[in-house]
PDB file of C-alpha atoms and ligand atoms in Angstrom:
ATOM      1  CA  MET A   1    -101.124   7.692  -5.910  1.00  0.00           C
ATOM      2  CA  GLU A   2    -102.589   4.425  -6.360  1.00  0.00           C
ATOM      3  CA  LEU A   3    -103.123   3.206  -9.931  1.00  0.00           C
ATOM      4  CA  ASN A   4    -105.995   1.238 -10.605  1.00  0.00           C
ATOM      5  CA  GLN A   5    -105.690  -2.028 -13.110  1.00  0.00           C
ATOM      6  CA  ARG A   6    -106.546  -0.193 -16.064  1.00  0.00           C
ATOM      7  CA  GLN A   7    -104.306   2.562 -15.622  1.00  0.00           C
ATOM      8  CA  GLY A   8    -101.157   0.103 -15.136  1.00  0.00           C
ATOM      9  CA  ARG A   9    -102.071  -1.421 -18.455  1.00  0.00           C
ATOM     10  CA  ILE A  10    -101.866   1.794 -20.156  1.00  0.00           C
ATOM     11  CA  ILE A  11     -98.865   2.608 -18.892  1.00  0.00           C
ATOM     12  CA  GLU A  12     -97.287  -0.604 -19.829  1.00  0.00           C
ATOM     13  CA  ILE A  13     -98.960  -0.055 -23.569  1.00  0.00           C
ATOM     14  CA  VAL A  14     -97.670   3.400 -23.736  1.00  0.00           C
ATOM     15  CA  LYS A  15     -94.067   2.413 -22.258  1.00  0.00           C
ATOM     16  CA  GLU A  16     -94.025  -0.520 -25.075  1.00  0.00           C
ATOM     17  CA  GLU A  17     -95.614   1.174 -28.158  1.00  0.00           C
ATOM     18  CA  GLY A  18     -95.758   4.966 -27.490  1.00  0.00           C
ATOM     19  CA  PRO A  19     -96.229   7.188 -29.119  1.00  0.00           C
ATOM     20  CA  ILE A  20     -99.672   5.811 -29.550  1.00  0.00           C
ATOM     21  CA  THR A  21    -103.216   7.506 -29.657  1.00  0.00           C
ATOM     22  CA  GLY A  22    -106.023   7.196 -27.232  1.00  0.00           C
ATOM     23  CA  GLU A  23    -108.017   5.187 -30.074  1.00  0.00           C
ATOM     24  CA  GLN A  24    -105.302   2.552 -30.214  1.00  0.00           C
ATOM     25  CA  ILE A  25    -104.969   2.296 -26.699  1.00  0.00           C
ATOM     26  CA  ALA A  26    -108.797   1.730 -26.152  1.00  0.00           C
ATOM     27  CA  GLU A  27    -108.460  -0.994 -28.981  1.00  0.00           C
ATOM     28  CA  LYS A  28    -105.893  -2.719 -27.139  1.00  0.00           C
ATOM     29  CA  LEU A  29    -107.893  -2.704 -24.028  1.00  0.00           C
ATOM     30  CA  CYS A  30    -111.291  -3.512 -25.838  1.00  0.00           C
ATOM     31  CA  VAL A  31    -112.867  -0.387 -24.425  1.00  0.00           C
ATOM     32  CA  THR A  32    -114.214   3.027 -26.133  1.00  0.00           C
ATOM     33  CA  ARG A  33    -112.265   5.939 -25.950  1.00  0.00           C
ATOM     34  CA  ALA A  34    -114.670   7.882 -24.062  1.00  0.00           C
ATOM     35  CA  THR A  35    -114.157   5.021 -21.308  1.00  0.00           C
ATOM     36  CA  LEU A  36    -110.563   5.805 -21.306  1.00  0.00           C
ATOM     37  CA  ARG A  37    -110.577   9.643 -20.951  1.00  0.00           C
ATOM     38  CA  PRO A  38    -110.895   9.921 -17.206  1.00  0.00           C
ATOM     39  CA  ASP A  39    -107.630   7.453 -16.867  1.00  0.00           C
ATOM     40  CA  LEU A  40    -105.748   9.207 -19.452  1.00  0.00           C
ATOM     41  CA  ALA A  41    -106.576  12.411 -17.883  1.00  0.00           C
ATOM     42  CA  ILE A  42    -105.197  11.118 -14.490  1.00  0.00           C
ATOM     43  CA  LEU A  43    -102.316   9.518 -15.903  1.00  0.00           C
ATOM     44  CA  THR A  44    -101.370  12.659 -17.673  1.00  0.00           C
ATOM     45  CA  MET A  45    -101.923  15.065 -14.633  1.00  0.00           C
ATOM     46  CA  ALA A  46     -99.886  12.994 -12.585  1.00  0.00           C
ATOM     47  CA  GLY A  47     -96.847  13.224 -14.747  1.00  0.00           C
ATOM     48  CA  TYR A  48     -96.731   9.286 -15.832  1.00  0.00           C
ATOM     49  CA  LEU A  49     -97.913  10.205 -19.928  1.00  0.00           C
ATOM     50  CA  GLU A  50     -97.499  13.359 -21.827  1.00  0.00           C
ATOM     51  CA  ALA A  51    -100.074  14.142 -24.911  1.00  0.00           C
ATOM     52  CA  ARG A  52     -98.600  15.450 -27.900  1.00  0.00           C
ATOM     53  CA  PRO A  53    -101.523  16.873 -30.403  1.00  0.00           C
ATOM     54  CA  ARG A  54    -101.521  14.546 -33.400  1.00  0.00           C
ATOM     55  CA  VAL A  55     -98.544  12.069 -32.357  1.00  0.00           C
ATOM     56  CA  GLY A  56    -100.341  10.394 -29.410  1.00  0.00           C
ATOM     57  CA  TYR A  57     -99.451   9.767 -25.619  1.00  0.00           C
ATOM     58  CA  TYR A  58     -96.023   8.888 -24.620  1.00  0.00           C
ATOM     59  CA  TYR A  59     -94.476   7.618 -21.371  1.00  0.00           C
ATOM     60  CA  LYS A  60     -92.779  10.323 -19.500  1.00  0.00           C
ATOM     61  CA  GLY A  61     -92.501   8.245 -16.214  1.00  0.00           C
ATOM     62  CA  LYS A  62     -92.286   9.786 -12.869  1.00  0.00           C
ATOM     63  CA  SER A  63     -88.702  11.252 -11.402  1.00  0.00           C
ATOM     64  CA  GLU A  64     -87.545   9.127  -8.893  1.00  0.00           C
ATOM     65  CA  LEU A  65     -87.443  12.097  -6.552  1.00  0.00           C
ATOM     66  CA  LYS A  66     -91.052  12.629  -6.969  1.00  0.00           C
ATOM     67  CA  GLN A  67     -91.495   9.140  -6.063  1.00  0.00           C
ATOM     68  CA  ILE A  68     -89.305   9.034  -2.733  1.00  0.00           C
ATOM     69  CA  SER A  69     -91.149  12.075  -1.815  1.00  0.00           C
ATOM     70  CA  GLU A  70     -94.571  10.623  -2.308  1.00  0.00           C
ATOM     71  CA  GLU A  71     -92.915   7.428  -0.268  1.00  0.00           C
ATOM     72  CA  LEU A  72     -91.754   9.870   2.476  1.00  0.00           C
ATOM     73  CA  LYS A  73     -94.888  11.872   2.963  1.00  0.00           C
ATOM     74  CA  LYS A  74     -96.888   8.542   3.891  1.00  0.00           C
ATOM     75  CA  ILE A  75     -94.268   7.747   7.030  1.00  0.00           C
ATOM     76  CA  ARG A  76     -95.906   8.111  10.371  1.00  0.00           C
ATOM     77  CA  VAL A  77     -94.279   8.973  13.719  1.00  0.00           C
ATOM     78  CA  GLY A  78     -95.374   5.536  15.376  1.00  0.00           C
ATOM     79  CA  THR A  79     -92.764   3.750  13.032  1.00  0.00           C
ATOM     80  CA  TYR A  80     -89.870   5.548  14.016  1.00  0.00           C
ATOM     81  CA  GLN A  81     -90.526   6.713  17.623  1.00  0.00           C
ATOM     82  CA  SER A  82     -88.333   5.944  20.552  1.00  0.00           C
ATOM     83  CA  LYS A  83     -89.160   5.294  24.195  1.00  0.00           C
ATOM     84  CA  PRO A  84     -89.664   8.175  26.421  1.00  0.00           C
ATOM     85  CA  VAL A  85     -87.564   9.185  29.239  1.00  0.00           C
ATOM     86  CA  VAL A  86     -90.008  10.432  31.567  1.00  0.00           C
ATOM     87  CA  VAL A  87     -89.491  12.392  35.183  1.00  0.00           C
ATOM     88  CA  ASP A  88     -91.253  13.668  37.935  1.00  0.00           C
ATOM     89  CA  LYS A  89     -91.746  17.471  38.315  1.00  0.00           C
ATOM     90  CA  ASN A  90     -90.246  17.458  41.489  1.00  0.00           C
ATOM     91  CA  LEU A  91     -87.235  15.964  40.550  1.00  0.00           C
ATOM     92  CA  SER A  92     -83.862  18.120  41.459  1.00  0.00           C
ATOM     93  CA  ALA A  93     -82.267  20.100  38.450  1.00  0.00           C
ATOM     94  CA  TYR A  94     -78.995  17.716  39.951  1.00  0.00           C
ATOM     95  CA  ASP A  95     -80.828  14.527  39.401  1.00  0.00           C
ATOM     96  CA  ALA A  96     -82.185  15.605  36.008  1.00  0.00           C
ATOM     97  CA  ILE A  97     -78.655  16.008  34.900  1.00  0.00           C
ATOM     98  CA  CYS A  98     -77.691  12.741  35.913  1.00  0.00           C
ATOM     99  CA  LYS A  99     -80.537  11.261  34.440  1.00  0.00           C
ATOM    100  CA  MET A 100     -79.943  12.588  30.987  1.00  0.00           C
ATOM    101  CA  PHE A 101     -76.331  10.852  31.358  1.00  0.00           C
ATOM    102  CA  ASP A 102     -77.911   7.643  32.593  1.00  0.00           C
ATOM    103  CA  ALA A 103     -80.524   7.497  29.805  1.00  0.00           C
ATOM    104  CA  ASP A 104     -78.193   8.929  27.289  1.00  0.00           C
ATOM    105  CA  VAL A 105     -80.814  11.437  25.685  1.00  0.00           C
ATOM    106  CA  GLY A 106     -81.007  15.471  25.526  1.00  0.00           C
ATOM    107  CA  THR A 107     -84.594  15.927  26.590  1.00  0.00           C
ATOM    108  CA  LEU A 108     -86.485  14.754  29.373  1.00  0.00           C
ATOM    109  CA  PHE A 109     -90.322  14.992  29.398  1.00  0.00           C
ATOM    110  CA  VAL A 110     -91.806  16.035  33.081  1.00  0.00           C
ATOM    111  CA  VAL A 111     -94.991  14.902  34.352  1.00  0.00           C
ATOM    112  CA  GLU A 112     -97.635  15.722  36.862  1.00  0.00           C
ATOM    113  CA  ASN A 113     -99.814  12.994  38.112  1.00  0.00           C
ATOM    114  CA  ASN A 114     -98.285  11.028  35.137  1.00  0.00           C
ATOM    115  CA  MET A 115     -99.394  13.555  32.493  1.00  0.00           C
ATOM    116  CA  LEU A 116     -97.253  15.688  30.541  1.00  0.00           C
ATOM    117  CA  ALA A 117     -96.610  18.773  32.490  1.00  0.00           C
ATOM    118  CA  GLY A 118     -93.339  20.012  30.767  1.00  0.00           C
ATOM    119  CA  VAL A 119     -90.040  19.389  28.786  1.00  0.00           C
ATOM    120  CA  VAL A 120     -86.474  19.816  30.062  1.00  0.00           C
ATOM    121  CA  SER A 121     -83.801  20.063  27.824  1.00  0.00           C
ATOM    122  CA  ARG A 122     -79.977  20.704  28.001  1.00  0.00           C
ATOM    123  CA  LYS A 123     -79.997  24.089  27.651  1.00  0.00           C
ATOM    124  CA  ASP A 124     -82.251  24.526  30.445  1.00  0.00           C
ATOM    125  CA  LEU A 125     -80.041  22.566  32.743  1.00  0.00           C
ATOM    126  CA  LEU A 126     -76.879  24.604  31.604  1.00  0.00           C
ATOM    127  CA  ARG A 127     -79.026  27.654  32.313  1.00  0.00           C
ATOM    128  CA  ALA A 128     -79.783  26.747  35.829  1.00  0.00           C
ATOM    129  CA  SER A 129     -75.952  25.444  36.252  1.00  0.00           C
ATOM    130  CA  ILE A 130     -74.722  29.077  35.532  1.00  0.00           C
ATOM    131  CA  GLY A 131     -76.749  30.764  38.301  1.00  0.00           C
ATOM    132  CA  THR A 132     -76.344  30.745  42.109  1.00  0.00           C
ATOM    133  CA  GLN A 133     -78.911  28.309  42.601  1.00  0.00           C
ATOM    134  CA  ASN A 134     -78.293  25.164  44.497  1.00  0.00           C
ATOM    135  CA  LEU A 135     -78.865  22.459  41.753  1.00  0.00           C
ATOM    136  CA  THR A 136     -79.775  19.708  44.152  1.00  0.00           C
ATOM    137  CA  THR A 137     -82.839  21.657  45.759  1.00  0.00           C
ATOM    138  CA  LEU A 138     -84.004  22.994  42.681  1.00  0.00           C
ATOM    139  CA  PRO A 139     -87.145  21.289  41.098  1.00  0.00           C
ATOM    140  CA  ILE A 140     -87.096  20.950  37.385  1.00  0.00           C
ATOM    141  CA  ASN A 141     -90.808  22.130  37.787  1.00  0.00           C
ATOM    142  CA  VAL A 142     -88.960  25.650  37.863  1.00  0.00           C
ATOM    143  CA  ILE A 143     -86.907  25.584  34.709  1.00  0.00           C
ATOM    144  CA  MET A 144     -88.937  23.460  32.444  1.00  0.00           C
ATOM    145  CA  THR A 145     -90.836  24.473  29.503  1.00  0.00           C
ATOM    146  CA  ARG A 146     -94.251  24.070  30.659  1.00  0.00           C
ATOM    147  CA  MET A 147     -97.871  23.463  29.233  1.00  0.00           C
ATOM    148  CA  PRO A 148     -99.335  24.746  27.197  1.00  0.00           C
ATOM    149  CA  ASN A 149     -96.205  25.828  25.508  1.00  0.00           C
ATOM    150  CA  VAL A 150     -94.745  22.236  24.912  1.00  0.00           C
ATOM    151  CA  ASN A 151     -95.073  21.029  21.569  1.00  0.00           C
ATOM    152  CA  TYR A 152     -96.082  17.504  21.125  1.00  0.00           C
ATOM    153  CA  CYS A 153     -97.142  14.920  18.391  1.00  0.00           C
ATOM    154  CA  LYS A 154     -99.339  11.886  18.211  1.00  0.00           C
ATOM    155  CA  GLU A 155     -98.122   8.405  16.746  1.00  0.00           C
ATOM    156  CA  ALA A 156    -100.387   8.656  14.020  1.00  0.00           C
ATOM    157  CA  ASP A 157     -99.136  12.207  12.774  1.00  0.00           C
ATOM    158  CA  LEU A 158     -97.212  12.445   9.587  1.00  0.00           C
ATOM    159  CA  VAL A 159     -93.325  12.683  10.234  1.00  0.00           C
ATOM    160  CA  HIS A 160     -92.872  15.055   7.414  1.00  0.00           C
ATOM    161  CA  GLU A 161     -95.519  17.474   9.284  1.00  0.00           C
ATOM    162  CA  VAL A 162     -93.582  16.840  12.459  1.00  0.00           C
ATOM    163  CA  VAL A 163     -90.220  17.556  10.904  1.00  0.00           C
ATOM    164  CA  GLN A 164     -91.855  20.905   9.769  1.00  0.00           C
ATOM    165  CA  LEU A 165     -92.814  21.755  13.429  1.00  0.00           C
ATOM    166  CA  ILE A 166     -89.160  20.670  14.990  1.00  0.00           C
ATOM    167  CA  ILE A 167     -87.611  22.839  12.493  1.00  0.00           C
ATOM    168  CA  ASP A 168     -90.071  25.808  12.899  1.00  0.00           C
ATOM    169  CA  LYS A 169     -89.748  25.566  16.704  1.00  0.00           C
ATOM    170  CA  GLN A 170     -85.897  25.022  16.650  1.00  0.00           C
ATOM    171  CA  ILE A 171     -86.413  21.884  19.045  1.00  0.00           C
ATOM    172  CA  ASP A 172     -84.674  18.784  19.053  1.00  0.00           C
ATOM    173  CA  ALA A 173     -87.408  16.282  20.677  1.00  0.00           C
ATOM    174  CA  LEU A 174     -90.985  15.991  21.005  1.00  0.00           C
ATOM    175  CA  PRO A 175     -93.135  13.816  23.216  1.00  0.00           C
ATOM    176  CA  VAL A 176     -95.581  11.712  21.584  1.00  0.00           C
ATOM    177  CA  VAL A 177     -98.782  11.389  23.483  1.00  0.00           C
ATOM    178  CA  LYS A 178    -101.975   9.926  23.560  1.00  0.00           C
ATOM    179  CA  GLU A 179    -105.031  12.403  24.757  1.00  0.00           C
ATOM    180  CA  THR A 180    -106.842  10.989  27.925  1.00  0.00           C
ATOM    181  CA  GLU A 181    -109.373  12.505  29.896  1.00  0.00           C
ATOM    182  CA  ALA A 182    -106.898  13.381  32.683  1.00  0.00           C
ATOM    183  CA  GLY A 183    -104.528  14.953  30.632  1.00  0.00           C
ATOM    184  CA  LEU A 184    -101.848  14.072  27.707  1.00  0.00           C
ATOM    185  CA  GLN A 185    -100.246  10.628  28.325  1.00  0.00           C
ATOM    186  CA  ILE A 186     -96.617  10.164  26.969  1.00  0.00           C
ATOM    187  CA  THR A 187     -96.182   6.977  24.708  1.00  0.00           C
ATOM    188  CA  GLY A 188     -93.199   8.173  22.872  1.00  0.00           C
ATOM    189  CA  ARG A 189     -90.416  10.470  22.156  1.00  0.00           C
ATOM    190  CA  PHE A 190     -89.555  11.731  18.690  1.00  0.00           C
ATOM    191  CA  THR A 191     -86.244  13.332  18.062  1.00  0.00           C
ATOM    192  CA  LYS A 192     -83.660  14.606  15.388  1.00  0.00           C
ATOM    193  CA  THR A 193     -82.034  10.889  15.553  1.00  0.00           C
ATOM    194  CA  ASN A 194     -85.378   9.104  14.535  1.00  0.00           C
ATOM    195  CA  ILE A 195     -85.478  11.720  11.479  1.00  0.00           C
ATOM    196  CA  ALA A 196     -81.795  10.519  10.664  1.00  0.00           C
ATOM    197  CA  ARG A 197     -83.046   7.064  10.997  1.00  0.00           C
ATOM    198  CA  VAL A 198     -85.863   7.671   8.332  1.00  0.00           C
ATOM    199  CA  PHE A 199     -83.369   9.021   6.053  1.00  0.00           C
ATOM    200  CA  LEU A 200     -80.807   5.824   6.141  1.00  0.00           C
ATOM    201  CA  ASP A 201     -83.863   3.511   5.604  1.00  0.00           C
ATOM    202  CA  ILE A 202     -84.395   5.321   2.477  1.00  0.00           C
ATOM    203  CA  VAL A 203     -81.226   4.950   1.335  1.00  0.00           C
ATOM    204  CA  HIS A 204     -80.766   1.570   2.463  1.00  0.00           C
ATOM    205  CA  SER A 205     -83.834   0.592   0.838  1.00  0.00           C
ATOM    206  CA  THR A 206     -82.854   1.036  -2.528  1.00  0.00           C
ATOM    207  CA  GLU A 207     -79.542  -1.009  -1.934  1.00  0.00           C
TER     208      GLU A 207
HETATM  209  P1  ADP B   1     -81.083  21.825  23.563  1.00  0.00           P
HETATM  210  O1  ADP B   1     -81.413  22.726  25.044  1.00  0.00           O
HETATM  211  O2  ADP B   1     -80.328  20.648  23.578  1.00  0.00           O
HETATM  212  O3  ADP B   1     -80.574  22.623  22.642  1.00  0.00           O
HETATM  213  P2  ADP B   1     -83.686  22.065  22.395  1.00  0.00           P
HETATM  214  O4  ADP B   1     -83.245  23.130  21.302  1.00  0.00           O
HETATM  215  O5  ADP B   1     -84.769  21.118  22.232  1.00  0.00           O
HETATM  216  O6  ADP B   1     -82.650  21.450  23.362  1.00  0.00           O
HETATM  217  O7  ADP B   1     -84.343  23.270  23.447  1.00  0.00           O
HETATM  218  C1  ADP B   1     -84.498  24.508  23.581  1.00  0.00           C
HETATM  219  C2  ADP B   1     -85.689  25.036  24.391  1.00  0.00           C
HETATM  220  O8  ADP B   1     -86.925  24.711  23.688  1.00  0.00           O
HETATM  221  C3  ADP B   1     -85.351  24.625  25.746  1.00  0.00           C
HETATM  222  O9  ADP B   1     -85.622  25.854  26.838  1.00  0.00           O
HETATM  223  C4  ADP B   1     -86.507  23.482  26.215  1.00  0.00           C
HETATM  224  O10 ADP B   1     -87.095  23.562  27.083  1.00  0.00           O
HETATM  225  C5  ADP B   1     -87.528  23.948  24.964  1.00  0.00           C
HETATM  226  N1  ADP B   1     -88.026  22.881  24.247  1.00  0.00           N
HETATM  227  C6  ADP B   1     -87.673  21.564  24.079  1.00  0.00           C
HETATM  228  N2  ADP B   1     -88.383  20.850  23.549  1.00  0.00           N
HETATM  229  C7  ADP B   1     -89.451  21.422  23.356  1.00  0.00           C
HETATM  230  C8  ADP B   1     -91.067  20.935  23.028  1.00  0.00           C
HETATM  231  N3  ADP B   1     -91.636  20.017  22.387  1.00  0.00           N
HETATM  232  N4  ADP B   1     -91.810  21.961  23.026  1.00  0.00           N
HETATM  233  C9  ADP B   1     -91.684  23.066  23.709  1.00  0.00           C
HETATM  234  N5  ADP B   1     -90.396  23.666  24.001  1.00  0.00           N
HETATM  235  C10 ADP B   1     -89.531  22.594  23.837  1.00  0.00           C
END
């Protein structure tokens, strides 16, 4: 929550002089008690101030965790996403394995006519490898998780909502996409590693 200038001043006054009555705060700010009422109600509801009957307002502050949580909730996918690793749906399972090693990723995004068509993960390739199929002639199109079952996100999505999706669906990565007339164009990759980076940034930001 963004505080306005007067709310900021009220907090300063209460911090220095609390407990202090609404009348006294109003006097210091040269406004009427009625003018202050909405600000005091907001600050009380938001947890900055506490009002004790016949005593006045005193500073309660916001817990650090609550502040961190509010900051975390503002972070968007676009700030943390990585470059996507994209392959064509006709690539063989064998070449997909090589690509995973080369690109050092655990998930490949599959396109058809440059638009998102599916996702291939390590497990999909392991499953294909323990069968009797010839991996050099097996197209990933056959083993991928395909649209419309692919979960994806957009750059403007909030990270905490995307994390919830990753947890709920028990997957490691999401393609970041842009909607176009031709379909979903892949612009990025959002993975559990990106989530770990958010965590590290928060830790280091307080040092
Ligand atoms: P791993 O196979 O390395 O454990 P995941 O847990 O991400 O990786 O993948 C598990 C299954 O979920 C695979 O079958 C994969 O195709 C599928 N999958 C992975 N990412 C997505 C996604 N974004 N949307 C839908 N299905 C996915």
